[in-house]
Coordinates of C-alpha atoms in Angstrom, one line a residue:
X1087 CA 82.7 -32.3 10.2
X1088 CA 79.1 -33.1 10.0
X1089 CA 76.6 -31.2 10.3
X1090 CA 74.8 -33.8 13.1
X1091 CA 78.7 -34.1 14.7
X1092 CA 77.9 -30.2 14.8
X1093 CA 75.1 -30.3 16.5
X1094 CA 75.9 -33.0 19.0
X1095 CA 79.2 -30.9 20.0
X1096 CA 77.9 -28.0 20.2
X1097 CA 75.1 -29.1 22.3
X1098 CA 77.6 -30.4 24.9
X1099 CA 79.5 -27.4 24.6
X1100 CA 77.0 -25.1 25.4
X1101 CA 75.7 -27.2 28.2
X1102 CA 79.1 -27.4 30.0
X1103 CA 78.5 -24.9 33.1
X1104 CA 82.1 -23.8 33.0
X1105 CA 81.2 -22.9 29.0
X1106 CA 78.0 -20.9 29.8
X1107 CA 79.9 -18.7 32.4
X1108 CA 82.9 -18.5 30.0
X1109 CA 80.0 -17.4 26.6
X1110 CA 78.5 -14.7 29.0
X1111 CA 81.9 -13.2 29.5
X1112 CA 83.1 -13.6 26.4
X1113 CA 79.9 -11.8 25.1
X1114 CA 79.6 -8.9 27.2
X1115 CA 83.2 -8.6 26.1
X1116 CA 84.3 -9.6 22.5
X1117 CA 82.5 -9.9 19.5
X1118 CA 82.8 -13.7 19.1
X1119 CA 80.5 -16.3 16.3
X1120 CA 78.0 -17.1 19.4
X1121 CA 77.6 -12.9 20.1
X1122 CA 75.7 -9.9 18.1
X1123 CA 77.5 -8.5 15.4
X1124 CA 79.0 -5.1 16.0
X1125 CA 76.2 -2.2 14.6
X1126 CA 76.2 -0.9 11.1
X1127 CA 78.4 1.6 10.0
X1128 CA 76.7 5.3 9.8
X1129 CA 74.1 5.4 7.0
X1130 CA 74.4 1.6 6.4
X1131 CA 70.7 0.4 5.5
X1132 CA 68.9 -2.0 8.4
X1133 CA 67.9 -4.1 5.9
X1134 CA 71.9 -5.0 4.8
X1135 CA 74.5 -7.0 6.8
X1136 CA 77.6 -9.1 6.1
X1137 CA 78.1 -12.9 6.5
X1138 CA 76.0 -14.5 9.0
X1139 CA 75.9 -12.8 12.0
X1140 CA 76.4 -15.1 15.1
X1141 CA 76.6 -18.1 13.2
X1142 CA 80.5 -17.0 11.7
X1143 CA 82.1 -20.3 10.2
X1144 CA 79.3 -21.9 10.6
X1145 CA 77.2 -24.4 8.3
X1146 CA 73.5 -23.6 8.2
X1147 CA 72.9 -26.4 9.9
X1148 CA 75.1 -25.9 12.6
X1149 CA 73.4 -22.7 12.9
X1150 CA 70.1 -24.2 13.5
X1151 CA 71.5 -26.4 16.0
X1152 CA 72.6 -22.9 18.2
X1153 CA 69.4 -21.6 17.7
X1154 CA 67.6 -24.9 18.6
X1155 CA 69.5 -24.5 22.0
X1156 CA 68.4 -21.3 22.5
X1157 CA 64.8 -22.4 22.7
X1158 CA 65.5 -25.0 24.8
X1159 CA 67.1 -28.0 22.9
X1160 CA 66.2 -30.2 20.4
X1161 CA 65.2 -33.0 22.6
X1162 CA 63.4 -30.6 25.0
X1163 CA 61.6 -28.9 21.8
X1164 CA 60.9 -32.5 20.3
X1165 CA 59.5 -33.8 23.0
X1166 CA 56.6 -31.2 23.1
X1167 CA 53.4 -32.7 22.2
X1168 CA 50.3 -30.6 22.2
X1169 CA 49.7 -27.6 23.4
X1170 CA 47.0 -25.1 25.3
X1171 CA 47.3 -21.4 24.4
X1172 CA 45.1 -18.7 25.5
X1173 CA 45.3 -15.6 23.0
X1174 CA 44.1 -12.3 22.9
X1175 CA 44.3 -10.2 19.5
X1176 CA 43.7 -8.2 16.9
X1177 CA 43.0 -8.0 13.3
X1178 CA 42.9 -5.2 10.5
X1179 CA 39.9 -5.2 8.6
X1180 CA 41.9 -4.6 5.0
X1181 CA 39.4 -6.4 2.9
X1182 CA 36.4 -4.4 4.0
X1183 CA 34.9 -1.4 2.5
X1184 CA 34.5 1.6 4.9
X1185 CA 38.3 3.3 5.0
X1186 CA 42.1 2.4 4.1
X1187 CA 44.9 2.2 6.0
X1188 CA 44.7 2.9 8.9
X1189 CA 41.8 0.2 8.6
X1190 CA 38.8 -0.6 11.4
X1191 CA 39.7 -3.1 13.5
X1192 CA 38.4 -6.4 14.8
X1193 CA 39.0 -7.4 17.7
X1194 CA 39.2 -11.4 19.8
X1195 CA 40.1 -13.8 21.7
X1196 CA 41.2 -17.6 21.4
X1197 CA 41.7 -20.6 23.3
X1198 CA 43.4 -23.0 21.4
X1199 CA 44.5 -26.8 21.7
X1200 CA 47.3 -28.3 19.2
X1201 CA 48.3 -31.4 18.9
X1202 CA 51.5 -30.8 17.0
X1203 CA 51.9 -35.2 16.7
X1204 CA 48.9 -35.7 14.7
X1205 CA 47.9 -32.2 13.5
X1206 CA 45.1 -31.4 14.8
X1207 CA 43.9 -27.5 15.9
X1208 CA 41.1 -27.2 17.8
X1209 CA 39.8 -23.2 18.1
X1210 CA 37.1 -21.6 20.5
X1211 CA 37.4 -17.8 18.9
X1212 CA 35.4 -14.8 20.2
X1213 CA 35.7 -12.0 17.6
X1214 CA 33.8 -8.4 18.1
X1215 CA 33.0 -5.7 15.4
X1216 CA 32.9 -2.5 16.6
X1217 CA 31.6 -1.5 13.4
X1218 CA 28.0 -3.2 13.6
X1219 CA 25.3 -2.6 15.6
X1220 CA 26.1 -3.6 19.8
X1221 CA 24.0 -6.4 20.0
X1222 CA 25.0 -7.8 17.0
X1223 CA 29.3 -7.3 17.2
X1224 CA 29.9 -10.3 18.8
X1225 CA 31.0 -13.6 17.0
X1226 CA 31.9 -17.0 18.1
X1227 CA 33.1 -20.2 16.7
X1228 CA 34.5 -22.9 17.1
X1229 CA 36.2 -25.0 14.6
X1230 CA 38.4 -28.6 14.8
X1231 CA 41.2 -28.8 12.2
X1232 CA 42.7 -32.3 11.5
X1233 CA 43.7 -34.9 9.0
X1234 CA 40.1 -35.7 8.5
X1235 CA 39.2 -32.2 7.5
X1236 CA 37.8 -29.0 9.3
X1237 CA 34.2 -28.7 10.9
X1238 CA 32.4 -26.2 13.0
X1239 CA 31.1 -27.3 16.1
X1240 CA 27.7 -25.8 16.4
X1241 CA 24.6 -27.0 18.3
X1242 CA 22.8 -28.7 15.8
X1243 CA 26.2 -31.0 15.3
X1244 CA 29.5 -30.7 12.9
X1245 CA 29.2 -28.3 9.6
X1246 CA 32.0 -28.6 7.1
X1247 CA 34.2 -25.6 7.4
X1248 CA 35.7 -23.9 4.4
X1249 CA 38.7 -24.0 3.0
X1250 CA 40.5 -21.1 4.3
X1251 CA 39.4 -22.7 8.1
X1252 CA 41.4 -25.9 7.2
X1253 CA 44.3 -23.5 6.1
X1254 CA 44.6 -21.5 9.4
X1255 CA 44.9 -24.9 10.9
X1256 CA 47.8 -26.0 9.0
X1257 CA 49.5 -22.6 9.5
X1258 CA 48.9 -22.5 13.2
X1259 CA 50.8 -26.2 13.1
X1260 CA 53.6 -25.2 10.6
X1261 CA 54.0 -21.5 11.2
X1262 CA 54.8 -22.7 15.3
X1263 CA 58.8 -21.5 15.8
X1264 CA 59.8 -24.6 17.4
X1265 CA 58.0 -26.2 14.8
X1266 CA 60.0 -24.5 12.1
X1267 CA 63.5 -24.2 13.4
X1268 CA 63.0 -28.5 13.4
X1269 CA 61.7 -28.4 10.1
X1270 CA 64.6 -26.0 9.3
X1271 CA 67.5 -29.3 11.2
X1272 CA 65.7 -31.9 8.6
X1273 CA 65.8 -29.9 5.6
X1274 CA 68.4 -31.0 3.0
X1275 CA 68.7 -27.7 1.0
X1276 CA 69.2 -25.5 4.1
X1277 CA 71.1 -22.6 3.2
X1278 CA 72.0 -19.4 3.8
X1279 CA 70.8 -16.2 2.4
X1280 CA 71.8 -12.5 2.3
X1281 CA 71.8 -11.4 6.1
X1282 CA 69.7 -8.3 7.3
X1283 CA 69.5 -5.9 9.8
X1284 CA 65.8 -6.4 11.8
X1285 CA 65.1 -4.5 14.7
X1286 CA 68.1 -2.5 14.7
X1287 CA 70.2 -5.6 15.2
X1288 CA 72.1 -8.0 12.6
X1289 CA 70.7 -11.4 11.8
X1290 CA 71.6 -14.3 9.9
X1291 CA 69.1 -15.3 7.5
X1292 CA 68.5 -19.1 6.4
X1293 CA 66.4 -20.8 3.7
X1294 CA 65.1 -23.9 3.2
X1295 CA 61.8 -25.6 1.6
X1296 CA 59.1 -27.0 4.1
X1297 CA 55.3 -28.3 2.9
X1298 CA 56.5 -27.5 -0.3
X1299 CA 56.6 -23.6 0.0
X1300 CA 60.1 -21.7 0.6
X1301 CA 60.9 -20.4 4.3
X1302 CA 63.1 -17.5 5.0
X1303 CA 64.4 -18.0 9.1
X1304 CA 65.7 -14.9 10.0
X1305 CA 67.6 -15.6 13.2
X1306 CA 68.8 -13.0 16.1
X1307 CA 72.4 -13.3 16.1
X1308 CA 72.9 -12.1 19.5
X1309 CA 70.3 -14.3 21.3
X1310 CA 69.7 -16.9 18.3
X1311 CA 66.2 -16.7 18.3
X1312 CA 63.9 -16.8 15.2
X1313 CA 63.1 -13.0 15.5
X1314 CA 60.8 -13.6 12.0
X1315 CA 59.7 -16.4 9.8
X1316 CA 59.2 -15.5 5.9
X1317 CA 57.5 -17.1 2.9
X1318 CA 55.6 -16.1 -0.4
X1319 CA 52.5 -17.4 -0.7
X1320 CA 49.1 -17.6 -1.8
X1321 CA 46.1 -17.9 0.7
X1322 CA 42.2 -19.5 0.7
X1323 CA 41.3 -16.3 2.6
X1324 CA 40.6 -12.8 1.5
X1325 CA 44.0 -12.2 0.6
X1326 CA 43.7 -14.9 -2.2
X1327 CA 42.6 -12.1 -4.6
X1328 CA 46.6 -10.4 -4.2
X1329 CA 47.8 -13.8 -5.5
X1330 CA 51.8 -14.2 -4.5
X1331 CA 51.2 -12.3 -1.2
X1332 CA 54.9 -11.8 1.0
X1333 CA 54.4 -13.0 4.6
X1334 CA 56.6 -12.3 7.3
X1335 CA 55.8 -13.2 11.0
X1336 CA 57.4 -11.4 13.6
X1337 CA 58.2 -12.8 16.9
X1338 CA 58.8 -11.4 20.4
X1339 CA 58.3 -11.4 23.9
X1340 CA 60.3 -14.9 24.5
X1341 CA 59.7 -16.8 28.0
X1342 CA 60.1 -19.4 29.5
X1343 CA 57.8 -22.3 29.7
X1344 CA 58.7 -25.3 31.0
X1345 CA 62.4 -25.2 30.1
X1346 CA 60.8 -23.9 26.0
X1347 CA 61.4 -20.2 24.9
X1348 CA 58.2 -19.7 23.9
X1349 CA 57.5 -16.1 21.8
X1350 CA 54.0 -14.8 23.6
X1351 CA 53.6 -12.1 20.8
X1352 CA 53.3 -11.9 17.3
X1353 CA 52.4 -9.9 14.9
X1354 CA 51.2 -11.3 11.1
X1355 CA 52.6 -9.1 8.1
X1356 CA 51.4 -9.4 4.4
X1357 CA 52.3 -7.2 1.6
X1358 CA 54.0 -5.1 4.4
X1359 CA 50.8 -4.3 5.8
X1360 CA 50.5 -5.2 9.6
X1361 CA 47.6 -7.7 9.2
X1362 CA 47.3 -8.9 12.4
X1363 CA 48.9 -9.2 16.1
X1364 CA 48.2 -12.1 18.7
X1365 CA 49.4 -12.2 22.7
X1366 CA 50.0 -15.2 24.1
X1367 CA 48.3 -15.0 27.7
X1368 CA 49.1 -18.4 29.1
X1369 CA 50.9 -21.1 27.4
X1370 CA 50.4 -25.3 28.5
X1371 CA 52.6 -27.6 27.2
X1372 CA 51.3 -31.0 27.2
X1373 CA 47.8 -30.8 29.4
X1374 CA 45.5 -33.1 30.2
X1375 CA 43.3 -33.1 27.3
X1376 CA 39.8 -34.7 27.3
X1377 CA 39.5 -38.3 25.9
X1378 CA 37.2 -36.9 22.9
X1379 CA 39.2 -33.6 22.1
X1380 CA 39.8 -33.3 18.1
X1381 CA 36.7 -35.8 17.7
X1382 CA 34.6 -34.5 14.6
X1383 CA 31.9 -36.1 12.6
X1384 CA 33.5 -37.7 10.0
X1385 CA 31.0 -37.0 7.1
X1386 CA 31.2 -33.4 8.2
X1387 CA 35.1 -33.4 8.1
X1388 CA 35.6 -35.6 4.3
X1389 CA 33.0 -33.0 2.9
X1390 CA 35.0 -30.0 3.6
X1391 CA 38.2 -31.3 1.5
X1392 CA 35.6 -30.7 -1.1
X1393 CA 35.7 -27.1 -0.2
X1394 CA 36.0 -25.0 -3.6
X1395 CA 36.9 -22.4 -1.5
X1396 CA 36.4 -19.1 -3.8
X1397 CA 36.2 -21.0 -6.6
X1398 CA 32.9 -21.8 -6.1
X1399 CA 29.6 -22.5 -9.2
X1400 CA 27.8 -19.2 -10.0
X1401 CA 24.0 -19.5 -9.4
X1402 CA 22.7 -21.0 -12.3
X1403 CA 19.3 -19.7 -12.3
X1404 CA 18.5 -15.4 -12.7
X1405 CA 15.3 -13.1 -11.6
X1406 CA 13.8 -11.1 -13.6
X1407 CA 14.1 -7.5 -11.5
X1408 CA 12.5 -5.3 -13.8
X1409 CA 12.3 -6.0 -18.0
X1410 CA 16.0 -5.7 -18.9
X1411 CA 18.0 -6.8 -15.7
X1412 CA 18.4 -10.0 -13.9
X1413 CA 19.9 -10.7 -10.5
X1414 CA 21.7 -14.0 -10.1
X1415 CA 21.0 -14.1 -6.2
X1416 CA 23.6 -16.0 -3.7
X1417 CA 26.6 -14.9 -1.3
X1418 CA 27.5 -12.0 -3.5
X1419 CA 24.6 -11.0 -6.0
X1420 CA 25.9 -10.3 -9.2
X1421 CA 23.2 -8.7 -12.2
X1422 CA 23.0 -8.2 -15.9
X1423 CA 21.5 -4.6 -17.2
X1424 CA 20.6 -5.4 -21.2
X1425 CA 21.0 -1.6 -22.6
X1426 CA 20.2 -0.9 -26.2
X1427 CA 24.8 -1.6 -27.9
X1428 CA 25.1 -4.0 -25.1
X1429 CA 25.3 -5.5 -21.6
X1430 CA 26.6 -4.2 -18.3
X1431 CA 27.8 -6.7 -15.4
X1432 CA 27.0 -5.6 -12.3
X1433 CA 29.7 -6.0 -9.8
X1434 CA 32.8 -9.0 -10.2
X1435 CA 33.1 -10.3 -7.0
X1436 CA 34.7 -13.7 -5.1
X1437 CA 37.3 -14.9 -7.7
X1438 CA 38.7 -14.6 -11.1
X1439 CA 36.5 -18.0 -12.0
X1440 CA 33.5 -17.2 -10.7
X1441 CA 33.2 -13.9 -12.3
X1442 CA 34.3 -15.6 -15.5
X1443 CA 30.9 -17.7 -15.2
X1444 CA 28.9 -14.8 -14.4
X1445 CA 30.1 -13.6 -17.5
X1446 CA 29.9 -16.6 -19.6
X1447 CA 25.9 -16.7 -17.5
X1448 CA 25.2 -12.7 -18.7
X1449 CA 26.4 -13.4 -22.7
X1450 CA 24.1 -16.5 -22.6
X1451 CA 21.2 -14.2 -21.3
X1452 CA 21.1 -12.2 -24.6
X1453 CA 23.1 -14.2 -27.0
X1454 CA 25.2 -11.7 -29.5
X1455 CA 25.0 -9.1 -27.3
X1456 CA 28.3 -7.4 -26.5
X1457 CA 29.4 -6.9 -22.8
X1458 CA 30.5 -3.5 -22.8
X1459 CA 31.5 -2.7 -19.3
X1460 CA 31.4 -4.0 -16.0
X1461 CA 30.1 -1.8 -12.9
X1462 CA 32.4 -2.3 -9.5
X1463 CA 30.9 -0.4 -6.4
X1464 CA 33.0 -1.0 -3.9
X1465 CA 36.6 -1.4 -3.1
X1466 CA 36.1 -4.4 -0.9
X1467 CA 38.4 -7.1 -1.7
X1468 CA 36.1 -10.2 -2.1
X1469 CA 34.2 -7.4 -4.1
X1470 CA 36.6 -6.2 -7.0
X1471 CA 38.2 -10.0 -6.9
X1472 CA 37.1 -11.0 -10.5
X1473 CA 37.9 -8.0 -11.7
X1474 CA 41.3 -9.2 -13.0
X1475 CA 39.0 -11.5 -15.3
X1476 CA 37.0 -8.5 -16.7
X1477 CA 40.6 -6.8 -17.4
X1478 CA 41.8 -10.2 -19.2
X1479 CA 39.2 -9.6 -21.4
X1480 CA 39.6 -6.1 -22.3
X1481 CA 35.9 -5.3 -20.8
X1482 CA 36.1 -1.4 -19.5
X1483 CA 35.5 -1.5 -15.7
X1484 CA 33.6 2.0 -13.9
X1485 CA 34.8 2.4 -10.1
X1486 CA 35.1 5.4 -7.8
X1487 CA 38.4 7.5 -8.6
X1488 CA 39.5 6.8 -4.4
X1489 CA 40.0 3.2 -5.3
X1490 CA 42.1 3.6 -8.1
X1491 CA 45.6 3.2 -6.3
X1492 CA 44.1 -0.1 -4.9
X1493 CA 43.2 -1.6 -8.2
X1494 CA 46.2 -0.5 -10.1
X1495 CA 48.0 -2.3 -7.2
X1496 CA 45.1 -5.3 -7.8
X1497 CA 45.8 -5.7 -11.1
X1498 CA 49.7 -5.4 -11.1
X1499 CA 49.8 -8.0 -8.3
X1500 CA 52.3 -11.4 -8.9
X1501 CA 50.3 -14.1 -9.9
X1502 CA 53.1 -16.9 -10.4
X1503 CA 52.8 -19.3 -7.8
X1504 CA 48.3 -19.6 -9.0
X1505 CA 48.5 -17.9 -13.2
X1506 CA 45.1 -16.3 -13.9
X1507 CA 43.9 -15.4 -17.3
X1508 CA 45.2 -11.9 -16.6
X1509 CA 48.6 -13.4 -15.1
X1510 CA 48.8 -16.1 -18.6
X1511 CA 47.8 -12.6 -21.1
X1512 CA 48.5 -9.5 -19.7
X1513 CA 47.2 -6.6 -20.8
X1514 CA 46.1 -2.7 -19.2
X1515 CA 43.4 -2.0 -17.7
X1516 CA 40.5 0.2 -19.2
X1517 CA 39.4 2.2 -16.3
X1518 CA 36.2 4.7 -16.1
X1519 CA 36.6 6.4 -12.5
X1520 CA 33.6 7.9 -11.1
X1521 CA 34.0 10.9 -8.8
X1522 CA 30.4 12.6 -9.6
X1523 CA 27.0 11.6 -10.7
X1524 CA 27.7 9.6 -14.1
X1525 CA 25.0 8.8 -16.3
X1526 CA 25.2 6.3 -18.8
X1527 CA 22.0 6.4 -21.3
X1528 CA 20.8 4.1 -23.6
X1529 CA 16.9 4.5 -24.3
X1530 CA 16.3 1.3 -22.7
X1531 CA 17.2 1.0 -19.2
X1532 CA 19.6 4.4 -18.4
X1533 CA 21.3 4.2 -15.3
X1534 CA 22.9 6.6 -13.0
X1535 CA 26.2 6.3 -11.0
X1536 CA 26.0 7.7 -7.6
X1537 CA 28.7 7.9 -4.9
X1538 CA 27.3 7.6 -1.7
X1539 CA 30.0 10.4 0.2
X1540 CA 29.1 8.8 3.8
X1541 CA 31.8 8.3 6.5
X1542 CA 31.4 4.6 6.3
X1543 CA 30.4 4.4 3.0
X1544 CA 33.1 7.1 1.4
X1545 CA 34.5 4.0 -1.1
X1546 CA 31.0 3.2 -2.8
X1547 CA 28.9 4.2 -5.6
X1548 CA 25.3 3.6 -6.5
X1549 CA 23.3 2.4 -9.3
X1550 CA 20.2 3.9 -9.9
X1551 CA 17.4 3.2 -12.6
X1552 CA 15.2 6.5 -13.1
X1553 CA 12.9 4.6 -15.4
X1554 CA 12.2 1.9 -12.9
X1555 CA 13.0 3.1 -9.7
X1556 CA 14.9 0.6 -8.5
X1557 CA 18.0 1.6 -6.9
X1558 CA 21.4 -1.0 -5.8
X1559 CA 22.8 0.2 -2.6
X1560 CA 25.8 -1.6 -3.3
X1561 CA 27.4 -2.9 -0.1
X1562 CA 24.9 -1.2 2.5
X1563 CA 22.0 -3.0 2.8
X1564 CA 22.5 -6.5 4.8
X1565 CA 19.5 -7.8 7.0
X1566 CA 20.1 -9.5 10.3
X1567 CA 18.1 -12.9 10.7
X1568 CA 15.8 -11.0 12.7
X1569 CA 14.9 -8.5 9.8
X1570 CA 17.1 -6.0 11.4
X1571 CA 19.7 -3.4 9.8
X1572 CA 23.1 -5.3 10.2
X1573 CA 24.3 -2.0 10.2
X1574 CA 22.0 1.0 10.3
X1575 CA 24.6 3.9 9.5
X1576 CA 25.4 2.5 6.4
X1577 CA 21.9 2.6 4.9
X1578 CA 21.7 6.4 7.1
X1579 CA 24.7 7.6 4.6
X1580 CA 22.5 5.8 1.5
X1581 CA 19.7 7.7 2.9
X1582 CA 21.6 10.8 2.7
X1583 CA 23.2 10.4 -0.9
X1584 CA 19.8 10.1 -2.1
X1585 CA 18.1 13.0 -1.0
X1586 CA 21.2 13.9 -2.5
X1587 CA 20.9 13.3 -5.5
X1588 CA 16.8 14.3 -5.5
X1589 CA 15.8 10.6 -6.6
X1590 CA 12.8 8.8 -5.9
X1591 CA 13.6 5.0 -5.5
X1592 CA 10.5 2.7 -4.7
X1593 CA 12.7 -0.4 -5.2
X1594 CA 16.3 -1.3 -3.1
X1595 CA 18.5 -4.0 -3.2
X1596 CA 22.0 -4.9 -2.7
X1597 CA 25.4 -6.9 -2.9
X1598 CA 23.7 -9.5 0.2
X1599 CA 20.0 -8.4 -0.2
X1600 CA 17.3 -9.2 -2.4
X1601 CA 15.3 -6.6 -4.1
X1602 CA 13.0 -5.0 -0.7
X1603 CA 10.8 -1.5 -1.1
X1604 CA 12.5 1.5 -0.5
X1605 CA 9.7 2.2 2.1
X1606 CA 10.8 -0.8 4.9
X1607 CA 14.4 -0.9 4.2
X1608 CA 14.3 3.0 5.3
X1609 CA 12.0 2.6 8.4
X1610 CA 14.0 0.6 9.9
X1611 CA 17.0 3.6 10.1
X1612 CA 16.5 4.5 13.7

């Protein structure tokens, strides 16, 4: 039979009141197709099961068609429109550089209108860092995601958002369960895959390909639902620097909304690392919605599908700091130290590409120069992201012996779905650690490596010059717009490290600062 004859049978099957009595007997009773599976054996692995589980005889797409009834029907699931979501939540700060696992956390809440019809996301977010100083933790936006592009809504008008806010729309619009199990009915290479055990339970697992990427539905076979929704992936985010990154999104808490099982909680997996975990407070289908919601200026919206995203120009122009080292200033400052058998990058950050240019940018500096190492101070993700590129090109990379795990994992991540140089030409990397004060001399400009050894600032090193003393804090020193510390513990602990260390710095500057004396930048430590 057909799969639609499938679905259109068992539709009036299940919605047959003498059927639904007789299903909840027969359920409680005997392990039928529409029931859970019977538990694994002893010392069975959760992961493994046999067949698919509740969906027994079955084709796949008669399988969606069950658990399309179990959210409320097709029609009923199709017939949802846009949507009004109020969210509370929680995000681990992976990419930052105080601690690993378990990481700080951020913290927020959303409200959020979808119009699932013409793909639009509007977002009012309220995010607060515990981390930074109190009247400073507390960050809002709001962004509009549509067909047009993404902007942020801010008082002086529309900006053009980045790339990575145009992608958290789209996900918010694809990654929606009753968005997926319909993609799921329309796909013609549904199929099943190897079943697993989640949660203790058996469930059948299907596949299928949707927006061009590869979804694994892994489907409860007692209650039908989509308990998790799988794909490999790359992302515009701060994960983009893992490459082929393995999502999974769990999904619990089912209830009903207006005759739609709706999941109010979810939690956001990558890499196996619980990333992040959202409540669904109160859930609208189909509000009122104001005549201009979704409007954006449309200049604002066409120049963010421009967005390189991380792959962004490096700053074509360097300062002179002192003779010998030059600071190409912008998001992430990146310099060039000139010693007598060579040059030394300071820090690789954002992307493969755009460390490539700043190392293309330091070789034209001093032209037949060698560069002979590259100096990473931090473990931060958007920090150590180029240095893939350095290892590509055989360049020896000094970083703090605590973040080795993290870059071995860095460098042996899958980069198949987006090939780097390192991904096209692999080859080992040519690691210095640093777990002490390291000099490296040269009679022009020496340098000293200097791990910091703070609470928050355990994972970073810095550079000093005892010549010219100048001293890089490495991730530490950030000013607020109003010339305060963003975070005043963080330049406490570089405080500490150089007493330390008995150095005498008159200079400081920083991954997001510009060279400031040693003097004002300390003062302002309450």
């Amino acid at each position: 039979m057909p799969d639609a004859d499938w679905r259109l049978s068992l539709r009036r099957y299940l919605m047959a009141p003498a059927n639904r009595i007789f299903l909840a007997i027969t359920c409680a009773t005997v392990p039928v197709f529409l029931c859970a599976a019977a538990p694994p054996p002893d010392g069975a692995p959760v992961t493994s099961a046999h067949g698919a589980p509740g969906c027994a005889g079955l084709a796949p797409h008669a399988c969606i068609g069950i658990a399309l009834e179990a959210m409320g029907g097709a029609n009923r699931l199709a017939g949802v429109r846009t949507a009004r979501y109020a969210i509370i939540g929680h995000r681990e700060e992976a990419e930052q550089s105080y601690r690993q696992a378990p990481f700080q956390i951020e913290y927020g809440r959303e409200t959020r209108i979808v119009d699932y019809r013409h793909g639009a996301v509007d977002r009012v977010h309220e995010s607060i860092f515990p981390s930074t100083a109190p009247d400073e933790n507390i960050n809002k936006t709001h962004v509009v995601v549509s067909a047009a592009g993404a902007v942020m809504k801010t008082p002086g008008g529309d900006r053009p958002a980045a790339r990575q806010t145009r992608e958290q729309g789209d996900d918010i619009l694809h990654d929606e369960p009753m968005m997926v199990l319909q993609a799921a009915a329309k796909a013609p290479d549904l199929r099943y895959a190897a079943p697993e055990w989640l949660h203790a339970a058996p469930h059948t697992v299907v596949t299928f390909t949707d927006h061009g990427q590869t979804v694994r539905l892994v489907l409860n076979a007692g209650s039908h639902l989509p308990d998790a929704i799988e794909r490999t992936r790359t992302f515009e985010d701060f994960w983009n620097v893992w490459g082929d990154v393995d999502q999974r999104i769990y999904l619990d808490s089912w209830q009903d909304v207006g005759g739609v099982l709706f999941p109010a909680s979810r939690v956001d997996q990558r890499n196996g690392l619980e990333t992040a975990h959202e409540q669904y407070l109160d859930v609208r289908f189909d509000p009122a919605l104001a005549s201009d919601a979704f409007s954006v200026d449309s200049a604002a919206a066409a120049e963010s599908l421009r967005s390189p995203g991380w792959e962004r120009p490096f700053p074509p122009q360097a300062q002179t700091i002192v003779p010998g080292v030059w600071l190409f200033q912008g998001a992430w400052n990146v310099s060039v130290i000139e010693q007598d058998d060579g040059l030394i990058l300071l820090e690789a950050p954002i992307s493969a590409s755009y460390t490539a240019q700043a190392l293309d940018a330091a070789a034209h500096l001093v032209p037949g120069k060698p560069i002979k190492a590259v100096i990473s101070t931090t473990d931060s993700w958007p920090h150590v992201a180029g240095l893939r590129e350095a290892v590509a090109r055989g360049i020896p990379v000094y970083q703090l012996d605590l973040n080795r795990p993290l870059l071995d994992r860095l460098i042996a991540a899958p980069h198949i779905l987006r090939p780097d140089d390192l991904a096209r030409h692999p080859r080992p990397p040519q690691w210095h650690m640093v777990n002490q004060v390291l000099a490296i001399p040269s009679r022009h400009n020496p340098i000293m490596l200097i791990p910091i050894c703070g609470p928050s600032t355990e994972r970073q090193y810095m550079v000093y010059w005892p010549d010219a003393k100048l001293l890089y804090a490495s991730d530490t020193l950030v000013l607020n717009p109003d010339n305060s510390l963003y975070n005043p513990e963080l330049m406490h602990e570089v405080e500490t490290a150089v007493a330390r260390a008995h150095i005498a710095p008159q200079t400081v500057y920083a991954m997001h600062q510009a060279p400031m004396p040693w003097g004002r930048a300390i003062g302002m430590v309450p």
